[in-house]
Structures are given as C-alpha cells and as structure tokens.
CSV table of C-alpha atoms in Angstrom, one decimal:
chain,number,residue,atom,x,y,z
A,1,UNK,CA,-31.2,3.6,-3.1
A,2,UNK,CA,-28.7,6.4,-3.9
A,3,UNK,CA,-25.9,4.4,-2.2
A,4,UNK,CA,-26.6,1.4,-4.3
A,5,UNK,CA,-26.5,3.6,-7.4
A,6,UNK,CA,-23.1,5.0,-6.5
A,7,UNK,CA,-21.7,1.5,-5.7
A,8,UNK,CA,-23.1,0.3,-9.1
A,9,UNK,CA,-21.4,3.3,-10.8
A,10,UNK,CA,-18.0,2.4,-9.3
A,11,UNK,CA,-18.4,-1.2,-10.5
A,12,UNK,CA,-19.6,-0.2,-13.9
A,13,UNK,CA,-16.7,2.4,-14.3
A,14,UNK,CA,-14.1,-0.3,-13.5
A,15,UNK,CA,-15.8,-2.8,-15.8
A,16,UNK,CA,-16.1,-0.3,-18.7
A,17,UNK,CA,-12.4,0.8,-18.2
A,18,UNK,CA,-11.3,-2.9,-18.2
A,19,UNK,CA,-13.4,-3.8,-21.2
A,20,UNK,CA,-12.8,-0.7,-23.4
A,21,UNK,CA,-9.3,0.2,-22.2
A,22,UNK,CA,-10.5,3.7,-21.7
A,23,UNK,CA,-9.2,5.5,-18.6
A,24,UNK,CA,-11.4,4.5,-15.6
A,25,UNK,CA,-11.1,8.0,-14.3
A,26,UNK,CA,-13.0,9.5,-17.3
A,27,UNK,CA,-15.9,7.1,-16.7
A,28,UNK,CA,-15.8,8.1,-12.9
A,29,UNK,CA,-16.0,11.8,-13.8
A,30,UNK,CA,-19.0,11.2,-16.0
A,31,UNK,CA,-20.8,9.2,-13.3
A,32,UNK,CA,-19.9,11.9,-10.7
A,33,UNK,CA,-21.6,14.5,-12.8
A,34,UNK,CA,-24.7,12.5,-13.6
A,35,UNK,CA,-25.3,11.1,-10.1
A,36,UNK,CA,-24.1,14.2,-8.2
A,37,UNK,CA,-26.0,16.8,-10.2
A,38,UNK,CA,-29.1,14.9,-11.4
A,39,UNK,CA,-29.4,12.3,-8.7
A,40,UNK,CA,-28.4,14.1,-5.6
A,41,UNK,CA,-29.2,17.7,-6.5
A,42,UNK,CA,-25.6,19.0,-6.1
A,43,UNK,CA,-24.5,22.0,-8.1
A,44,UNK,CA,-21.9,21.6,-10.9
A,45,UNK,CA,-19.5,23.7,-8.8
A,46,UNK,CA,-19.9,21.3,-5.8
A,47,UNK,CA,-19.1,18.3,-8.1
A,48,UNK,CA,-16.1,20.0,-9.6
A,49,UNK,CA,-15.0,20.9,-6.0
A,50,UNK,CA,-14.8,17.1,-5.3
A,51,UNK,CA,-11.8,16.9,-7.6
A,52,UNK,CA,-8.9,16.0,-5.2
A,53,UNK,CA,-6.8,19.1,-6.0
A,54,UNK,CA,-4.2,18.5,-3.3
A,55,UNK,CA,-3.5,14.9,-4.3
A,56,UNK,CA,-3.3,16.0,-8.0
A,57,UNK,CA,-0.8,18.8,-7.2
A,58,UNK,CA,1.4,16.6,-5.1
A,59,UNK,CA,1.6,13.7,-7.6
A,60,UNK,CA,2.2,16.1,-10.5
A,61,UNK,CA,4.9,18.0,-8.7
A,62,UNK,CA,6.8,15.0,-7.4
A,63,UNK,CA,6.5,13.0,-10.6
A,64,UNK,CA,7.7,16.1,-12.6
A,65,UNK,CA,10.9,16.4,-10.5
A,66,UNK,CA,11.6,12.6,-10.5
A,67,UNK,CA,11.1,12.5,-14.3
A,68,UNK,CA,14.4,14.3,-14.8
A,69,UNK,CA,16.2,11.2,-13.4
A,70,UNK,CA,14.3,9.1,-15.9
A,71,UNK,CA,14.7,11.4,-18.9
A,72,UNK,CA,18.5,11.9,-18.6
A,73,UNK,CA,19.2,8.1,-17.9
A,74,UNK,CA,20.3,8.4,-14.3
A,75,UNK,CA,18.0,5.7,-13.0
A,76,UNK,CA,18.8,3.2,-15.8
A,77,UNK,CA,22.5,3.8,-15.4
A,78,UNK,CA,22.3,3.4,-11.6
A,79,UNK,CA,20.4,0.0,-12.1
A,80,UNK,CA,23.2,-1.2,-14.4
A,81,UNK,CA,25.9,-0.3,-11.8
A,82,UNK,CA,24.0,-2.0,-8.9
A,83,UNK,CA,23.5,-5.2,-10.9
A,84,UNK,CA,27.2,-5.2,-12.0
A,85,UNK,CA,28.4,-5.0,-8.4
A,86,UNK,CA,26.6,-8.3,-7.7
A,87,UNK,CA,27.8,-10.2,-10.8
A,88,UNK,CA,30.1,-12.6,-8.8
A,89,UNK,CA,27.3,-13.9,-6.5
A,90,UNK,CA,24.8,-15.8,-8.6
A,91,UNK,CA,22.7,-17.1,-5.7
A,92,UNK,CA,22.2,-13.6,-4.4
A,93,UNK,CA,21.2,-12.2,-7.8
A,94,UNK,CA,17.4,-12.4,-7.0
A,95,UNK,CA,18.1,-10.2,-3.9
A,96,UNK,CA,20.3,-7.9,-6.0
A,97,UNK,CA,17.4,-7.5,-8.5
A,98,UNK,CA,14.9,-6.9,-5.7
A,99,UNK,CA,17.0,-4.3,-3.9
A,100,UNK,CA,18.0,-2.6,-7.2
A,101,UNK,CA,14.4,-2.3,-8.2
A,102,UNK,CA,13.5,-1.1,-4.7
A,103,UNK,CA,16.2,1.5,-4.6
A,104,UNK,CA,15.5,2.9,-8.1
A,105,UNK,CA,11.7,3.0,-7.5
A,106,UNK,CA,12.2,4.6,-4.1
A,107,UNK,CA,14.1,7.4,-5.8
A,108,UNK,CA,10.9,8.3,-7.6
A,109,UNK,CA,10.9,6.4,-10.8
A,110,UNK,CA,7.6,4.8,-10.0
A,111,UNK,CA,6.5,1.2,-10.3
A,112,UNK,CA,5.8,1.0,-14.1
A,113,UNK,CA,9.0,2.9,-15.1
A,114,UNK,CA,11.2,0.7,-13.0
A,115,UNK,CA,9.6,-2.5,-14.1
A,116,UNK,CA,9.8,-1.4,-17.8
A,117,UNK,CA,13.6,-1.3,-17.7
A,118,UNK,CA,14.2,-3.9,-15.0
A,119,UNK,CA,12.1,-6.7,-16.5
A,120,UNK,CA,14.3,-7.1,-19.7
A,121,UNK,CA,17.5,-7.0,-17.5
A,122,UNK,CA,16.1,-9.6,-15.1
A,123,UNK,CA,15.0,-12.0,-17.9
A,124,UNK,CA,18.4,-11.7,-19.4
A,125,UNK,CA,19.9,-12.6,-16.0
A,126,UNK,CA,17.6,-15.6,-15.8
A,127,UNK,CA,18.7,-16.8,-19.2
A,128,UNK,CA,22.4,-16.5,-18.5
A,129,UNK,CA,22.6,-17.6,-14.8
A,130,UNK,CA,19.9,-20.3,-14.6
A,131,UNK,CA,17.8,-18.1,-12.2
A,132,UNK,CA,14.2,-19.2,-12.2
A,133,UNK,CA,11.9,-16.9,-14.2
A,134,UNK,CA,9.4,-17.0,-11.3
A,135,UNK,CA,12.0,-15.8,-8.8
A,136,UNK,CA,13.4,-13.2,-11.2
A,137,UNK,CA,10.0,-11.9,-12.2
A,138,UNK,CA,8.8,-11.7,-8.5
A,139,UNK,CA,12.1,-10.0,-7.5
A,140,UNK,CA,11.7,-7.3,-10.1
A,141,UNK,CA,8.0,-6.8,-9.7
A,142,UNK,CA,7.8,-6.7,-5.9
A,143,UNK,CA,11.0,-4.7,-5.7
A,144,UNK,CA,9.5,-2.0,-7.9
A,145,UNK,CA,6.3,-2.1,-5.9
A,146,UNK,CA,8.1,-1.9,-2.5
A,147,UNK,CA,10.3,1.1,-3.6
A,148,UNK,CA,7.3,3.0,-5.0
A,149,UNK,CA,5.6,2.5,-1.6
A,150,UNK,CA,8.4,4.5,0.1
A,151,UNK,CA,6.9,7.5,2.0
A,152,UNK,CA,8.5,10.0,-0.4
A,153,UNK,CA,8.0,8.1,-3.6
A,154,UNK,CA,5.0,7.9,-5.9
A,155,UNK,CA,2.7,5.3,-4.3
A,156,UNK,CA,3.7,6.3,-0.8
A,157,UNK,CA,2.7,9.9,-1.5
A,158,UNK,CA,-0.6,8.8,-3.0
A,159,UNK,CA,-1.3,6.6,0.1
A,160,UNK,CA,-0.6,9.5,2.4
A,161,UNK,CA,-2.8,11.8,0.5
A,162,UNK,CA,-5.7,9.4,0.4
A,163,UNK,CA,-5.3,8.8,4.2
A,164,UNK,CA,-5.4,12.5,4.9
A,165,UNK,CA,-8.5,12.9,2.7
A,166,UNK,CA,-10.1,10.1,4.8
A,167,UNK,CA,-9.5,12.0,8.0
A,168,UNK,CA,-6.1,10.7,9.2
A,169,UNK,CA,-3.7,13.4,10.6
A,170,UNK,CA,-0.5,14.2,8.7
A,171,UNK,CA,1.8,12.6,11.3
A,172,UNK,CA,-0.3,9.4,11.5
A,173,UNK,CA,-0.5,9.2,7.7
A,174,UNK,CA,3.4,9.4,7.6
A,175,UNK,CA,3.6,6.5,10.1
A,176,UNK,CA,1.0,4.4,8.4
A,177,UNK,CA,2.7,4.9,5.0
A,178,UNK,CA,6.0,3.9,6.6
A,179,UNK,CA,4.3,0.7,7.9
A,180,UNK,CA,3.0,-0.1,4.4
A,181,UNK,CA,6.5,0.4,3.0
A,182,UNK,CA,8.1,-1.9,5.6
A,183,UNK,CA,5.4,-4.5,5.2
A,184,UNK,CA,5.8,-4.6,1.4
A,185,UNK,CA,9.6,-4.8,1.8
A,186,UNK,CA,9.5,-7.7,4.3
A,187,UNK,CA,7.0,-10.0,2.5
A,188,UNK,CA,8.8,-10.3,-0.8
A,189,UNK,CA,12.2,-10.8,0.9
A,190,UNK,CA,10.7,-13.7,2.9
A,191,UNK,CA,9.1,-15.2,-0.2
A,192,UNK,CA,12.2,-14.8,-2.4
A,193,UNK,CA,14.4,-16.2,0.4
A,194,UNK,CA,12.1,-19.2,0.7
A,195,UNK,CA,12.1,-19.8,-3.0
A,196,UNK,CA,15.9,-19.5,-3.4
A,197,UNK,CA,17.1,-21.4,-0.3
A,198,UNK,CA,14.3,-23.9,0.4
A,199,UNK,CA,13.0,-25.1,-3.0
A,200,UNK,CA,16.2,-25.6,-4.9
A,201,UNK,CA,16.0,-22.6,-7.1
A,202,UNK,CA,19.3,-21.3,-5.8
A,203,UNK,CA,21.0,-24.6,-6.5
A,204,UNK,CA,19.7,-24.6,-10.0
A,205,UNK,CA,21.7,-21.5,-10.9
A,206,UNK,CA,24.8,-22.0,-12.9
A,207,UNK,CA,28.1,-21.9,-11.0
A,208,UNK,CA,29.6,-19.7,-13.7
A,209,UNK,CA,29.8,-16.0,-13.0
A,210,UNK,CA,27.4,-13.8,-15.0
A,211,UNK,CA,29.6,-12.1,-17.7
A,212,UNK,CA,28.8,-8.5,-18.1
A,213,UNK,CA,31.0,-5.5,-19.0
A,214,UNK,CA,31.3,-2.6,-16.6
A,215,UNK,CA,28.8,0.1,-17.3
A,216,UNK,CA,29.9,3.6,-18.2
A,217,UNK,CA,30.3,6.0,-15.2
A,218,UNK,CA,27.6,8.5,-14.5
A,219,UNK,CA,28.0,11.8,-16.5
A,220,UNK,CA,27.8,15.3,-15.0
A,221,UNK,CA,24.0,15.6,-15.4
A,222,UNK,CA,23.4,12.1,-14.0
A,223,UNK,CA,25.6,12.7,-10.9
A,224,UNK,CA,24.0,16.1,-10.2
A,225,UNK,CA,20.5,14.5,-10.6
A,226,UNK,CA,21.4,11.7,-8.2
A,227,UNK,CA,22.6,14.2,-5.5
A,228,UNK,CA,19.6,16.4,-6.1
A,229,UNK,CA,17.2,13.5,-5.7
A,230,UNK,CA,18.9,12.3,-2.5
A,231,UNK,CA,18.9,15.9,-1.1
A,232,UNK,CA,15.2,16.2,-1.7
A,233,UNK,CA,14.5,12.8,-0.1
A,234,UNK,CA,16.5,13.9,3.0
A,235,UNK,CA,14.7,17.2,3.3
A,236,UNK,CA,11.3,15.8,2.9
A,237,UNK,CA,11.9,13.0,5.4
A,238,UNK,CA,13.8,14.9,8.0
A,239,UNK,CA,11.0,17.3,9.0
A,240,UNK,CA,8.3,14.6,9.9
A,241,UNK,CA,10.8,12.3,11.5
A,242,UNK,CA,12.2,15.1,13.6
A,243,UNK,CA,8.7,16.0,14.6
A,244,UNK,CA,8.0,12.4,15.7
A,245,UNK,CA,11.2,12.5,17.8
A,246,UNK,CA,10.6,16.0,19.3
A,247,UNK,CA,6.8,16.5,19.3
A,248,UNK,CA,6.9,19.3,21.8
A,249,UNK,CA,9.7,21.4,20.2
A,250,UNK,CA,8.1,24.6,18.8
A,251,UNK,CA,10.8,25.2,16.2
A,252,UNK,CA,10.6,21.7,14.8
A,253,UNK,CA,6.8,22.0,14.7
A,254,UNK,CA,7.0,25.3,12.8
A,255,UNK,CA,9.4,23.9,10.2
A,256,UNK,CA,7.4,20.7,9.8
A,257,UNK,CA,4.2,22.8,9.3
A,258,UNK,CA,5.8,24.6,6.4
A,259,UNK,CA,7.0,21.5,4.7
A,260,UNK,CA,5.0,20.1,1.8
A,261,UNK,CA,6.4,17.5,-0.6
A,262,UNK,CA,4.6,19.0,-3.6
A,263,UNK,CA,6.0,22.5,-3.1
A,264,UNK,CA,9.5,21.2,-2.2
A,265,UNK,CA,9.4,19.0,-5.4
A,266,UNK,CA,8.3,22.1,-7.4
A,267,UNK,CA,11.3,24.0,-6.1
A,268,UNK,CA,13.7,21.2,-6.9
A,269,UNK,CA,12.2,21.0,-10.4
A,270,UNK,CA,13.1,24.6,-11.0
A,271,UNK,CA,16.7,23.9,-9.7
A,272,UNK,CA,17.0,20.9,-12.1
A,273,UNK,CA,15.9,23.1,-15.0
A,274,UNK,CA,18.3,25.9,-14.1
A,275,UNK,CA,21.1,23.3,-13.9
A,276,UNK,CA,20.0,21.9,-17.3
A,277,UNK,CA,19.6,18.4,-16.0
A,278,UNK,CA,16.9,17.5,-18.6
A,279,UNK,CA,14.6,18.7,-21.3
A,280,UNK,CA,11.5,20.5,-19.8
A,281,UNK,CA,9.1,19.2,-22.5
A,282,UNK,CA,10.3,15.6,-22.1
A,283,UNK,CA,10.1,15.8,-18.3
A,284,UNK,CA,6.5,17.1,-18.4
A,285,UNK,CA,5.6,14.4,-21.0
A,286,UNK,CA,7.0,11.8,-18.6
A,287,UNK,CA,4.5,12.7,-15.9
A,288,UNK,CA,2.0,9.8,-15.6
A,289,UNK,CA,-1.0,11.8,-16.7
A,290,UNK,CA,-3.2,8.7,-17.2
A,291,UNK,CA,-2.6,7.6,-13.6
A,292,UNK,CA,-3.4,11.2,-12.4
A,293,UNK,CA,-6.7,11.2,-14.3
A,294,UNK,CA,-7.6,7.8,-13.0
A,295,UNK,CA,-6.8,8.6,-9.3
A,296,UNK,CA,-8.5,12.0,-9.3
A,297,UNK,CA,-11.5,10.8,-11.4
A,298,UNK,CA,-12.2,7.9,-9.1
A,299,UNK,CA,-11.6,10.3,-6.1
A,300,UNK,CA,-14.4,12.5,-7.4
A,301,UNK,CA,-16.8,9.5,-7.5
A,302,UNK,CA,-15.7,8.3,-4.0
A,303,UNK,CA,-16.4,11.9,-2.7
A,304,UNK,CA,-19.9,11.6,-4.3
A,305,UNK,CA,-20.3,8.2,-2.5
A,306,UNK,CA,-19.2,9.8,0.8
A,307,UNK,CA,-21.8,12.6,0.3
A,308,UNK,CA,-24.5,10.0,-0.4
A,309,UNK,CA,-23.6,8.1,2.8
A,310,UNK,CA,-22.4,5.0,0.8
A,311,UNK,CA,-19.0,4.6,2.5
A,312,UNK,CA,-20.6,4.9,6.0
A,313,UNK,CA,-23.2,2.2,5.1
A,314,UNK,CA,-20.5,-0.2,3.7
A,315,UNK,CA,-18.3,0.4,6.7
A,316,UNK,CA,-21.3,-0.2,9.1
A,317,UNK,CA,-22.2,-3.4,7.2
A,318,UNK,CA,-18.6,-4.8,7.3
A,319,UNK,CA,-18.3,-3.9,11.0
A,320,UNK,CA,-21.6,-5.7,11.9
A,321,UNK,CA,-21.4,-8.7,9.6
A,322,UNK,CA,-17.7,-9.8,9.8
A,323,UNK,CA,-15.9,-11.0,13.0
A,324,UNK,CA,-13.4,-8.5,14.2
A,325,UNK,CA,-10.5,-10.8,13.8
A,326,UNK,CA,-11.4,-11.5,10.2
A,327,UNK,CA,-11.7,-7.8,9.1
A,328,UNK,CA,-8.0,-7.3,8.0
A,329,UNK,CA,-8.1,-10.6,6.2
A,330,UNK,CA,-11.3,-9.7,4.4
A,331,UNK,CA,-10.0,-6.3,3.4
A,332,UNK,CA,-6.9,-8.0,2.0
A,333,UNK,CA,-8.9,-10.6,0.0
A,334,UNK,CA,-11.3,-7.9,-1.4
A,335,UNK,CA,-8.3,-5.7,-2.4
A,336,UNK,CA,-6.6,-8.6,-4.1
A,337,UNK,CA,-9.7,-9.5,-6.1
A,338,UNK,CA,-10.2,-5.8,-7.1
A,339,UNK,CA,-6.6,-5.5,-8.1
A,340,UNK,CA,-6.9,-8.3,-10.6
A,341,UNK,CA,-9.1,-6.0,-12.7
A,342,UNK,CA,-8.2,-2.5,-11.7
A,343,UNK,CA,-5.4,-0.3,-10.4
A,344,UNK,CA,-4.3,-0.3,-6.8
A,345,UNK,CA,-3.5,3.4,-6.8
A,346,UNK,CA,-6.4,4.5,-9.0
A,347,UNK,CA,-9.3,2.3,-7.8
A,348,UNK,CA,-8.6,-0.1,-4.9
A,349,UNK,CA,-7.1,2.3,-2.3
A,350,UNK,CA,-9.4,5.3,-3.1
A,351,UNK,CA,-12.4,3.0,-2.7
A,352,UNK,CA,-11.3,1.2,0.5
A,353,UNK,CA,-9.2,3.7,2.4
A,354,UNK,CA,-12.3,5.9,3.4
A,355,UNK,CA,-13.8,2.8,5.2
A,356,UNK,CA,-10.8,2.3,7.4
A,357,UNK,CA,-11.3,4.9,10.2
A,358,UNK,CA,-15.1,4.2,10.7
A,359,UNK,CA,-14.5,0.4,10.9
A,360,UNK,CA,-11.3,0.8,13.0
A,361,UNK,CA,-13.2,3.1,15.4
A,362,UNK,CA,-16.3,0.8,15.7
A,363,UNK,CA,-14.3,-2.4,16.2
A,364,UNK,CA,-11.4,-1.1,18.2
A,365,UNK,CA,-8.8,-2.0,15.6
A,366,UNK,CA,-5.5,-0.2,14.8
A,367,UNK,CA,-6.1,1.7,11.5
A,368,UNK,CA,-2.6,1.0,10.3
A,369,UNK,CA,-3.3,-2.7,10.3
A,370,UNK,CA,-6.3,-2.2,7.9
A,371,UNK,CA,-4.3,0.2,5.6
A,372,UNK,CA,-1.5,-2.3,5.4
A,373,UNK,CA,-3.9,-5.2,4.8
A,374,UNK,CA,-5.5,-3.3,1.9
A,375,UNK,CA,-2.2,-2.5,0.1
A,376,UNK,CA,-0.6,-5.9,0.8
A,377,UNK,CA,-3.6,-7.6,-0.6
A,378,UNK,CA,-3.9,-5.4,-3.6
A,379,UNK,CA,-0.3,-5.7,-4.5
A,380,UNK,CA,-0.1,-9.5,-3.9
A,381,UNK,CA,-1.8,-10.2,-7.3
A,382,UNK,CA,0.0,-7.6,-9.3
A,383,UNK,CA,2.3,-10.2,-10.9
A,384,UNK,CA,-0.7,-11.9,-12.5
A,385,UNK,CA,-0.4,-11.9,-16.4
A,386,UNK,CA,-3.8,-10.0,-16.5
A,387,UNK,CA,-2.4,-7.1,-14.4
A,388,UNK,CA,-0.1,-4.4,-15.6
A,389,UNK,CA,2.9,-5.8,-13.7
A,390,UNK,CA,2.6,-9.3,-15.1
A,391,UNK,CA,1.9,-8.0,-18.7
A,392,UNK,CA,5.1,-5.8,-18.6
A,393,UNK,CA,7.2,-8.8,-17.6
A,394,UNK,CA,5.6,-10.9,-20.3
A,395,UNK,CA,6.2,-8.2,-22.8
A,396,UNK,CA,10.0,-8.4,-22.0
A,397,UNK,CA,10.2,-12.0,-23.1
A,398,UNK,CA,12.4,-12.4,-26.2
A,399,UNK,CA,10.5,-15.3,-27.8
A,400,UNK,CA,6.9,-16.5,-28.0
A,401,UNK,CA,7.8,-19.8,-26.5
A,402,UNK,CA,9.3,-18.2,-23.4
A,403,UNK,CA,6.3,-15.9,-23.2
A,404,UNK,CA,3.8,-18.8,-23.2
A,405,UNK,CA,5.8,-20.7,-20.6
A,406,UNK,CA,6.1,-17.6,-18.3
A,407,UNK,CA,2.3,-16.8,-18.7
A,408,UNK,CA,1.4,-20.1,-17.0
A,409,UNK,CA,4.1,-19.7,-14.3
A,410,UNK,CA,2.9,-16.2,-13.4
A,411,UNK,CA,-0.8,-17.2,-13.3
A,412,UNK,CA,-0.6,-20.5,-11.6
A,413,UNK,CA,2.5,-20.2,-9.4
A,414,UNK,CA,3.7,-16.6,-8.8
A,415,UNK,CA,0.3,-15.0,-8.3
A,416,UNK,CA,-1.0,-17.7,-5.9
A,417,UNK,CA,2.3,-17.6,-3.9
A,418,UNK,CA,2.0,-13.8,-3.5
A,419,UNK,CA,-1.7,-14.1,-2.5
A,420,UNK,CA,-1.0,-16.8,0.1
A,421,UNK,CA,1.9,-14.8,1.5
A,422,UNK,CA,-0.3,-11.7,1.8
A,423,UNK,CA,-3.0,-13.7,3.6
A,424,UNK,CA,-0.5,-15.2,6.1
A,425,UNK,CA,1.0,-11.7,6.7
A,426,UNK,CA,-2.4,-10.1,7.3
A,427,UNK,CA,-3.4,-12.9,9.6
A,428,UNK,CA,-0.1,-12.3,11.5
A,429,UNK,CA,-0.8,-8.6,11.8
A,430,UNK,CA,-4.3,-9.3,13.1
A,431,UNK,CA,-2.9,-11.4,16.0
A,432,UNK,CA,0.0,-9.0,16.7
A,433,UNK,CA,-2.2,-5.9,17.0
C-alpha cells in the first residue's frame, strides 16, 4: 500500500509541476515530508537526511566553475570561431554545428546554455545555406546533449552521482558514464549522416559559401578561462583513467582516492576568482539552481520510495513480467515517454537508475546496457516542441511563420526519427551484450 502511495506521489509531483510550471522538486520535497513522517513514521531528521548532499555539492561546485566561461563570453566566442572555420564546407555544416555544440557543452556549459546560444546561430545558418531546419535543429540539440553527457560535464556528473547512490562503484560509474557519452555521440552522428547524405538534404544546400566575418580573437580573460577549463578536465579525467590502466598501483590508487570533481572544481573556482576571470555574483547567479532543486527534491522522494520498498517491488515486477531481451527496450520506451513531460536529469534518471542493479542482477544483464538504454531513450524525445530542447529551438525562430512550420517538423519528423533511432540502438545493444 505504501509503495503504491509513493509511486502515486511521484506521478502527481510530475503532473503538478508540468501543469503549474512550479519546480517538480518542491512538490517532491513536500510529498517526502508527508509520506515519510506521517505515513512511514520516519523522523524529520531522517527525511532531511535523504537530501542527496553529495550530488548537490558536486553539481553546485562544477557548475559554479564552468559558469565563469559563460559569464565572460568564452564559450560563445569559441562557438563563433569553430563555426567560422567550417564556413567553406556547406554540406559539412550540420556536423560542424553538432561538434561545436558537443565541444562547448562538454566544456561545462550544460545543455540549456549551449542550446540557448547555438539555436539562433544554427537557424541563421539554415536560412543562409539551405540547410534543413530539421537537420540543423537536431545537430544543435543532440550535440548539446552529447557534450553535456561527457563524464566531467554537467549531465555526466549527475549520472555518475546517481549511479553511485544506486550502489555502483566509483570506477564502474565512470565506465558506465563514458558508455552513455559514447552512445549519445554515435547515434546523432549516424542519424545526421543519414539525413544529409541519403535523403537529399545535403544536395539541397546552396552551393554558395556561407558569408560570415571573422570573429574577434579571444581576450585575456577568455584565453585564461579556456586553458583553466581544459586543465581541470585533464586533471579530473587523468586519475580514474590511470586507475583503470594500472589498477594495482598503490600510488595511482592513493591519488585517485583523493580526487573529487566537486572539490577540484571548488579549487579552480577560487583560482578563477583570484585571476579575475569573471564576476563572482554573476557566476553564482548562473548556477542552475532550479535544476539542483529538482534533482535533489526528486532524489529525496526516491529515497523515501527505496525505504518503503517501492523500487525493489517495481524491479521485481519488471524482472518477472518482461522477457529478458526486451528489458533494455522497455526501459528506453518508458524513459522516452517520461521525458516528454519531465526532465531527464531531474525525474527520469533519478526514478529509473535505482532499478538497474536489482534487475541486472536478477536477469544476468550488463548494468551499463540498462543505464545507456534509459538515457538514450529519455534524450531521444528531447527535441519535441513540448520539451525544453524543442521549445528553445522554436523560441529562436525569427518569424511566426517559420515557428509554425518548425513546430510540425519537430513534432512529426524530428522526434519520431530520434525515438526510432534510440529503439534500434537499444535493440542492437541488447544483442551485442
């Protein structure tokens, strides 16, 4: 009975957030208190202790450091330079947009930030070169998603934190997050490649070169921010990668045990402030507080669900009711459907990741396959006009006529293409593993 109540609370929290536009995390905190204290007899301290403090600290610290690159214009200037370098190859522009969005997002800007300044640039490119709006929109959207999934970027860090909370070791979480990144990098490239070279989208582009003036060079603050960002990425990635290569080396193990991306990012934030690379107040204001509240609030409610045995019951039901070969596909479909109405980071992954290890253990599946299936499915429908990604692209249209045209294309062409590609990929993973 209590398990059904918690499931209903999760559904109601998502529905209320979607309907009222109030942060889902706030509803989740309220339900955690009511169900935990009055339904399950937990103390207020126990419910408060379910707040995922480590995930909160890591996301806050990393986003604070990366916000300097956003505040001082480093990422936007870098995007302009990367697009400019590809101005003479019209047919490769979709890939230029994709890799530009991926690179900028991987450097910590995050999905929404990258899409917010890449969408207008991409739609302008579509207008001037004849590039399809569908191809351009998918390139910008899925590039921003893929880069954010990088192991040291915003989404990748969240995935790793959720995996560790679900019982995955730090090293395995790093490997699984890397698998998610590679998967979400490969799928869009295959889809964009097929659209450009097999459907005539590439031939439709104008032969004339896209005329654009050369961007201004990076200033002192932007150059230093870029080098500092690259240095942090190298430091954060070097320790776990070296540990994987030399698992028995005591020195490597010691160094890796002392590395924490949240603490490293905090150190680099202090360095950035001392070097005067950005305004402290603007940097703090740029931290995605609403995302933090949503992820941690839903995390509290999921912890209540785990305490009530809900996750175990759902995992057991899925393990007994669905054929083993279909489990990754079902996970992908469920994640895609949930993503139409809620956040991948704030709702879908916190709700589904805790089920992975019990199901994988019971059915003899590789956990990485299920983690990948969830994220691939959830992000497949992110370009729908009802989702945040699709709405950002629509908001970048210059006229109401183009917005109306793009709405139908995103809903009836781009989103279904992404969903089918995700299904095929998850089916492929199932047979490979």
